């Protein structure tokens, strides 16, 4: 009887101890997490804590960086994996939303301030981390907005990976939609660089009115188009029928627009090259574009856009869909230092409809019958003062309805 009493008493003490441990587990974890977060200038609010086999589950977690007021993070759950010595081995977050309010420059400056306060031992920590199922809401009152769904992130060693099921954005007159986006980022020489960027599909909507700063035309001509070649000037009028051109060399750009266009290409190329190390590649599959000018639109694609970084230049190529026959292939080479910019087009004959042009785009009619063929090369000199063309191009069966061209539809 006495032995049974001692056994029951001992069992009661064990149960009371276990209950006390469970009750005290949550506050202990919260206190430890808050302490570690505070060392990194992070404010952490945890809704609930649950123990698991070799891990701890944190749910309804709010993360704030006082030095980054533009950023707000709420996570549905965080899975903290522990080692046998109870040290943190890996952190995985599942579900949640990231809200950003402010311009890219504001967010960058705030993050730089926060990083500067990080303890030396925590900078560039190699602990594995991952996120999945994250939504993004970025609102910039001046530039526009970006929304993302199904965002993911993983970090291991010196590389990081970003992914997104769907991203939509409207920035400075440019609308983007990316599906199945994947980015691999590596750390080289103390900075992050993109090793590869790819998409399953990408759609771009561009307002041509925003192209003015680059010196591109923003309005339709009011007179017949004039093409000047050495020793000959020709006006393209409705009665000319099919347009056929052959060139050996020509200067087709003025002294102001050429250098401005050359500088714009150089700025964009060096900006991209700054994030792409040698051998890196951007591969945007299923790329389609819609150009907007007032009430008119022009659709192109889908195709595949590839950007490759070599030691001396940035190479951009636009290739047709895999099942397209006789489609046009475009290539652009922009040097990263001084030198001419080269562009080439090769392919055809192919119908405008096969290129993605829709009936009525920019007043074009019978796009299934109109065909284009081109084998040509263009070279913009190093100073942008001369644009030389060589090759041939042919456009047949074109029909269009434009008031500046003729009062009635022009066919054939």
Coordinates of C-alpha atoms in Angstrom, one line a residue:
X1 CA 0.0 0.0 0.0
X2 CA 2.8 2.4 0.9
X3 CA 4.6 1.5 -2.3
X4 CA 1.5 2.2 -4.4
X5 CA 1.1 5.5 -2.6
X6 CA 4.7 6.5 -3.4
X7 CA 4.2 5.4 -7.0
X8 CA 1.1 7.6 -7.4
X9 CA 2.8 10.5 -5.6
X10 CA 5.8 10.1 -7.9
X11 CA 3.6 9.9 -11.0
X12 CA 1.8 13.0 -9.9
X13 CA 5.0 14.9 -9.5
X14 CA 6.2 13.8 -12.9
X15 CA 2.9 14.9 -14.5
X16 CA 3.0 18.2 -12.6
X17 CA 6.6 18.7 -13.8
X18 CA 5.7 17.9 -17.4
X19 CA 2.7 20.3 -17.3
X20 CA 4.8 23.0 -15.8
X21 CA 7.4 22.4 -18.6
X22 CA 4.7 22.6 -21.3
X23 CA 3.2 25.8 -19.8
X24 CA 6.6 27.4 -19.5
X25 CA 7.8 26.3 -22.9
X26 CA 5.9 29.0 -24.8
X27 CA 7.1 32.0 -22.8
X28 CA 10.7 30.6 -22.7
X29 CA 10.8 30.3 -26.5
X30 CA 9.2 33.7 -27.0
X31 CA 11.8 35.3 -24.6
X32 CA 14.7 33.6 -26.4
X33 CA 13.4 34.5 -29.9
X34 CA 12.8 38.1 -28.8
X35 CA 16.4 38.3 -27.4
X36 CA 18.0 36.9 -30.5
X37 CA 15.8 39.2 -32.7
X38 CA 16.7 42.3 -30.7
X39 CA 20.4 41.6 -31.3
X40 CA 19.6 42.0 -34.9
X41 CA 17.4 45.1 -34.5
X42 CA 14.3 43.1 -35.2
X43 CA 11.0 43.3 -33.3
X44 CA 9.3 39.9 -33.2
X45 CA 5.7 39.1 -32.1
X46 CA 4.8 35.4 -31.9
X47 CA 1.1 34.3 -31.7
X48 CA 1.7 30.7 -30.5
X49 CA 4.4 28.2 -29.9
X50 CA 4.2 24.4 -30.4
X51 CA 7.0 21.8 -29.9
X52 CA 7.7 19.1 -32.5
X53 CA 10.1 16.3 -33.2
X54 CA 13.5 18.1 -33.5
X55 CA 11.8 21.4 -34.3
X56 CA 9.7 24.2 -32.9
X57 CA 6.6 25.7 -34.6
X58 CA 5.9 29.4 -34.4
X59 CA 2.6 30.6 -35.7
X60 CA 1.1 34.0 -36.5
X61 CA 4.4 35.8 -36.5
X62 CA 4.9 39.5 -37.0
X63 CA 8.3 40.8 -38.0
X64 CA 9.2 44.5 -37.9
X65 CA 12.5 46.3 -38.5
X66 CA 12.3 49.6 -36.7
X67 CA 15.0 51.0 -39.0
X68 CA 13.0 49.9 -42.1
X69 CA 9.5 51.4 -41.6
X70 CA 8.7 50.8 -45.3
X71 CA 8.7 47.0 -44.6
X72 CA 6.0 45.0 -42.8
X73 CA 6.1 41.1 -42.6
X74 CA 3.5 38.7 -41.3
X75 CA 4.1 35.0 -41.5
X76 CA 1.6 32.2 -41.0
X77 CA 4.1 29.8 -39.5
X78 CA 7.8 29.4 -39.0
X79 CA 9.5 25.9 -38.7
X80 CA 12.7 26.1 -36.6
X81 CA 14.9 23.0 -36.9
X82 CA 17.3 22.3 -34.0
X83 CA 20.5 20.3 -33.7
X84 CA 21.1 17.8 -30.9
X85 CA 22.6 20.6 -28.8
X86 CA 19.4 22.6 -29.4
X87 CA 21.1 25.2 -31.7
X88 CA 19.2 26.5 -34.7
X89 CA 20.1 24.5 -37.8
X90 CA 17.5 25.7 -40.3
X91 CA 14.5 28.1 -40.5
X92 CA 11.6 27.6 -42.8
X93 CA 8.6 30.0 -43.2
X94 CA 5.3 28.9 -44.7
X95 CA 2.7 31.4 -46.0
X96 CA 2.3 35.0 -45.2
X97 CA 2.5 38.5 -46.7
X98 CA 5.2 41.1 -47.2
X99 CA 4.1 44.7 -47.6
X100 CA 6.4 47.4 -48.8
X101 CA 5.5 51.1 -48.9
X102 CA 8.0 53.5 -50.5
X103 CA 10.4 53.8 -53.4
X104 CA 13.2 51.4 -54.2
X105 CA 15.7 54.1 -53.1
X106 CA 13.9 54.6 -49.8
X107 CA 13.8 50.9 -49.1
X108 CA 17.5 50.5 -50.1
X109 CA 18.7 53.3 -47.8
X110 CA 16.6 51.9 -44.9
X111 CA 18.0 48.4 -45.3
X112 CA 21.5 49.8 -45.5
X113 CA 21.0 51.5 -42.2
X114 CA 19.6 48.3 -40.6
X115 CA 22.5 46.2 -42.0
X116 CA 25.0 48.7 -40.6
X117 CA 23.7 48.0 -37.1
X118 CA 24.1 44.2 -37.4
X119 CA 26.6 42.5 -35.0
X120 CA 29.8 41.5 -36.7
X121 CA 29.1 37.8 -36.0
X122 CA 25.7 37.8 -37.7
X123 CA 26.6 39.4 -41.0
X124 CA 26.4 37.0 -43.9
X125 CA 25.3 34.2 -41.6
X126 CA 25.4 30.8 -43.4
X127 CA 22.4 29.2 -41.6
X128 CA 20.0 27.6 -44.1
X129 CA 16.7 29.5 -44.6
X130 CA 13.7 29.1 -46.8
X131 CA 10.3 30.7 -47.4
X132 CA 7.3 29.5 -49.5
X133 CA 3.8 30.6 -50.3
X134 CA 4.5 34.3 -49.6
X135 CA 2.5 37.2 -51.1
X136 CA 4.1 40.5 -51.9
X137 CA 2.4 44.0 -52.0
X138 CA 4.8 46.8 -53.0
X139 CA 3.3 50.3 -53.4
X140 CA 5.4 53.2 -54.6
X141 CA 3.4 56.4 -54.9
X142 CA 5.6 57.7 -57.7
X143 CA 6.8 54.7 -59.7
X144 CA 3.8 52.3 -59.4
X145 CA 3.0 49.0 -57.8
X146 CA 4.2 45.3 -57.7
X147 CA 2.2 42.3 -56.5
X148 CA 3.4 38.7 -56.2
X149 CA 1.9 35.4 -55.3
X150 CA 3.5 32.1 -54.4
X151 CA 6.9 33.7 -53.7
X152 CA 9.7 31.5 -52.4
X153 CA 13.2 31.9 -51.2
X154 CA 16.0 29.5 -50.2
X155 CA 19.5 30.1 -48.9
X156 CA 22.3 27.7 -48.6
X157 CA 26.1 28.4 -48.6
X158 CA 27.0 31.2 -50.9
X159 CA 23.9 31.0 -53.2
X160 CA 20.3 32.1 -52.9
X161 CA 17.3 31.2 -54.9
X162 CA 14.1 33.2 -55.5
X163 CA 10.9 32.0 -57.2
X164 CA 7.4 33.2 -57.9
X165 CA 4.3 31.6 -59.3
X166 CA 3.0 35.0 -60.5
X167 CA 4.3 38.6 -60.4
X168 CA 2.4 41.6 -61.8
X169 CA 3.6 45.2 -61.8
X170 CA 2.9 48.6 -63.2
X171 CA 6.0 50.9 -63.0
X172 CA 6.5 54.2 -64.9
X173 CA 4.2 53.4 -67.8
X174 CA 5.4 49.8 -68.1
X175 CA 3.2 46.8 -67.1
X176 CA 4.8 43.4 -66.5
X177 CA 3.5 39.9 -65.8
X178 CA 5.8 37.0 -65.0
X179 CA 4.8 33.4 -64.5
X180 CA 7.1 30.7 -63.2
X181 CA 10.0 33.1 -62.5
X182 CA 13.2 31.7 -61.1
X183 CA 16.3 33.6 -60.0
X184 CA 19.7 32.3 -58.8
X185 CA 21.9 34.8 -57.0
X186 CA 25.5 34.2 -55.9
X187 CA 27.8 36.2 -53.7
X188 CA 31.0 37.2 -55.4
X189 CA 33.6 39.6 -54.2
X190 CA 31.3 40.7 -51.3
X191 CA 28.3 41.5 -53.5
X192 CA 25.3 39.6 -54.8
X193 CA 25.1 39.0 -58.5
X194 CA 22.5 37.2 -60.7
X195 CA 23.7 33.9 -62.2
X196 CA 20.5 33.0 -63.9
X197 CA 17.0 34.4 -64.4
X198 CA 14.3 32.5 -66.2
X199 CA 10.5 32.5 -66.7
X200 CA 7.9 30.2 -68.0
X201 CA 6.1 33.2 -69.6
X202 CA 6.5 36.9 -69.5
X203 CA 4.2 39.7 -70.8
X204 CA 5.1 43.3 -71.2
X205 CA 2.8 46.3 -72.0
X206 CA 4.7 49.4 -72.9
X207 CA 3.4 52.9 -73.5
X208 CA 5.4 54.4 -76.4
X209 CA 4.8 57.9 -75.0
X210 CA 7.3 56.9 -72.3
X211 CA 10.0 56.4 -74.9
X212 CA 10.5 60.1 -75.5
X213 CA 13.6 60.4 -73.3
X214 CA 15.4 57.8 -75.5
X215 CA 14.7 59.9 -78.6
X216 CA 12.3 57.5 -80.1
X217 CA 9.2 58.8 -82.0
X218 CA 6.1 59.4 -79.9
X219 CA 3.7 60.5 -82.6
X220 CA 2.6 59.2 -86.0
X221 CA 4.0 61.1 -89.1
X222 CA 1.7 63.5 -90.9
X223 CA 3.4 63.2 -94.3
X224 CA 4.5 60.3 -96.5
X225 CA 7.5 58.5 -95.0
X226 CA 10.8 59.4 -96.7
X227 CA 13.7 57.1 -96.8
X228 CA 17.0 58.7 -97.7
X229 CA 19.7 56.5 -99.3
X230 CA 22.9 57.5 -101.0
X231 CA 22.0 59.4 -104.2
X232 CA 18.3 58.6 -103.9
X233 CA 15.3 59.7 -102.0
X234 CA 12.0 57.7 -102.2
X235 CA 8.6 58.4 -100.8
X236 CA 6.6 55.4 -99.8
X237 CA 3.0 56.0 -101.0
X238 CA -0.1 53.8 -101.2
X239 CA 0.3 53.3 -104.9
X240 CA 3.8 51.8 -104.5
X241 CA 2.3 48.4 -103.5
X242 CA 4.8 46.1 -101.8
X243 CA 7.7 47.7 -100.0
X244 CA 11.0 46.3 -100.9
X245 CA 14.4 47.7 -99.8
X246 CA 18.0 46.9 -100.4
X247 CA 20.8 48.8 -98.8
X248 CA 24.6 48.8 -98.9
X249 CA 25.1 51.7 -96.5
X250 CA 23.1 54.6 -95.2
X251 CA 23.2 57.3 -92.5
X252 CA 19.6 57.4 -91.2
X253 CA 19.9 59.2 -87.8
X254 CA 20.4 62.8 -86.9
X255 CA 23.3 64.2 -84.9
X256 CA 21.3 64.7 -81.7
X257 CA 19.1 61.6 -81.5
X258 CA 22.0 59.2 -82.4
X259 CA 24.4 60.1 -79.5
X260 CA 21.4 60.2 -77.1
X261 CA 20.2 56.7 -78.2
X262 CA 23.8 55.4 -78.0
X263 CA 24.1 56.7 -74.4
X264 CA 20.8 55.2 -73.4
X265 CA 21.8 51.7 -74.7
X266 CA 25.1 52.0 -72.9
X267 CA 23.4 52.9 -69.6
X268 CA 20.9 50.0 -69.8
X269 CA 23.7 47.5 -70.8
X270 CA 26.0 48.5 -67.9
X271 CA 23.1 48.5 -65.5
X272 CA 22.3 44.9 -66.5
X273 CA 26.0 43.9 -66.6
X274 CA 26.4 45.2 -63.0
X275 CA 24.1 42.5 -61.8
X276 CA 25.2 39.8 -64.3
X277 CA 28.7 38.4 -63.9
X278 CA 30.5 36.9 -66.9
X279 CA 28.8 33.7 -68.1
X280 CA 25.4 34.6 -66.6
X281 CA 22.2 34.4 -68.5
X282 CA 18.6 35.7 -68.6
X283 CA 16.2 33.4 -70.3
X284 CA 12.6 34.7 -70.6
X285 CA 10.4 32.1 -72.2
X286 CA 7.0 32.7 -73.6
X287 CA 7.7 36.5 -73.9
X288 CA 4.9 38.6 -75.5
X289 CA 4.7 42.3 -75.7
X290 CA 1.9 44.9 -76.4
X291 CA 2.9 48.4 -77.4
X292 CA 0.4 51.1 -76.7
X293 CA 0.3 54.5 -78.4
X294 CA -2.8 56.5 -77.5
X295 CA -5.8 54.4 -78.5
X296 CA -3.8 52.0 -80.7
X297 CA -2.0 48.8 -79.8
X298 CA 0.5 46.4 -81.4
X299 CA 0.9 42.9 -80.1
X300 CA 4.1 40.8 -80.7
X301 CA 5.0 37.3 -79.6
X302 CA 5.3 34.9 -77.9
X303 CA 9.0 34.3 -78.3
X304 CA 12.1 33.7 -76.2
X305 CA 14.3 36.5 -75.0
X306 CA 17.9 35.6 -74.0
X307 CA 20.5 38.0 -72.5
X308 CA 24.1 36.8 -72.1
X309 CA 27.0 38.6 -70.6
X310 CA 30.4 38.1 -72.2
X311 CA 33.7 39.8 -71.0
X312 CA 33.2 42.6 -73.5
X313 CA 29.5 43.0 -74.4
X314 CA 25.9 42.2 -73.6
X315 CA 24.3 40.0 -76.2
X316 CA 20.5 40.1 -76.5
X317 CA 18.6 37.7 -78.8
X318 CA 14.9 37.3 -79.5
X319 CA 14.0 34.0 -81.0
X320 CA 10.6 32.7 -82.1
X321 CA 8.5 30.0 -80.4
X322 CA 9.9 26.5 -81.0
X323 CA 7.0 25.5 -83.4
X324 CA 7.3 28.7 -85.6
X325 CA 8.5 28.2 -89.2
X326 CA 10.6 30.8 -91.1
X327 CA 10.2 33.2 -88.1
X328 CA 12.4 36.2 -87.7
X329 CA 15.4 36.0 -85.4
X330 CA 16.7 39.3 -83.9
X331 CA 20.1 39.8 -82.2
X332 CA 21.6 42.9 -80.5
X333 CA 25.2 43.4 -79.3
X334 CA 26.0 46.3 -77.0
X335 CA 29.6 46.8 -75.9
X336 CA 30.3 47.4 -72.3
X337 CA 33.0 50.0 -73.2
X338 CA 33.5 52.0 -76.3
X339 CA 32.5 50.5 -79.6
X340 CA 29.6 50.2 -82.1
X341 CA 26.3 48.7 -81.4
X342 CA 25.2 46.0 -83.8
X343 CA 21.8 44.6 -84.5
X344 CA 20.7 42.0 -87.0
X345 CA 17.5 40.4 -88.2
X346 CA 17.2 37.2 -90.2
X347 CA 14.3 35.0 -91.3
X348 CA 11.0 34.8 -93.2
X349 CA 8.9 34.9 -95.1
X350 CA 6.5 34.8 -92.1
X351 CA 3.1 36.3 -91.7
X352 CA 2.4 39.2 -89.3
X353 CA -0.2 37.0 -87.6
X354 CA 2.6 34.3 -86.9
X355 CA 4.6 37.1 -85.2
X356 CA 1.7 37.8 -82.8
X357 CA 0.2 40.8 -84.6
X358 CA -3.5 40.9 -84.3
X359 CA -6.1 42.2 -86.7
X360 CA -6.4 46.0 -86.3
X361 CA -3.2 46.5 -84.4
X362 CA -1.9 49.9 -85.4
X363 CA -4.4 49.9 -88.2
X364 CA -3.0 46.8 -89.8
X365 CA -5.5 44.6 -91.8
X366 CA -5.3 41.1 -93.2
X367 CA -2.4 40.2 -91.0
X368 CA -2.7 36.6 -91.9
X369 CA -1.8 37.4 -95.5
X370 CA 0.8 40.0 -95.0
X371 CA 4.3 38.5 -94.9
X372 CA 7.7 39.9 -94.0
X373 CA 11.2 38.7 -94.9
X374 CA 14.4 40.3 -93.8
X375 CA 18.2 39.6 -93.8
X376 CA 19.8 42.8 -92.6
X377 CA 22.3 44.2 -90.2
X378 CA 22.5 47.7 -88.6
X379 CA 25.5 49.3 -87.0
X380 CA 25.3 52.4 -84.7
X381 CA 28.8 54.0 -84.6
X382 CA 30.6 54.3 -81.3
X383 CA 29.7 58.0 -80.9
X384 CA 26.2 57.5 -82.2
X385 CA 26.6 59.9 -85.1
X386 CA 26.1 57.3 -87.9
X387 CA 23.7 54.4 -88.5
X388 CA 24.7 52.1 -91.3
X389 CA 22.4 49.5 -92.8
X390 CA 23.2 46.5 -95.0
X391 CA 21.0 43.7 -96.3
X392 CA 17.5 43.4 -97.7
X393 CA 13.9 43.4 -96.4
X394 CA 10.6 42.6 -98.1
X395 CA 7.0 43.2 -97.0
X396 CA 4.2 42.0 -99.2
X397 CA 0.4 41.8 -98.9
X398 CA 0.2 44.6 -96.3
X399 CA -3.1 46.3 -95.7
X400 CA -3.6 49.2 -93.4
X401 CA -6.1 51.8 -92.4
X402 CA -4.4 55.0 -91.1
X403 CA -5.7 58.5 -91.7
X404 CA -2.2 59.9 -92.2
X405 CA -1.6 57.3 -94.9
X406 CA -4.9 57.5 -96.9
X407 CA -8.6 58.3 -96.2
X408 CA -9.6 54.7 -97.0
X409 CA -8.0 51.3 -96.2
X410 CA -4.9 50.6 -98.4
X411 CA -4.7 47.0 -99.4
X412 CA -2.1 44.8 -101.1

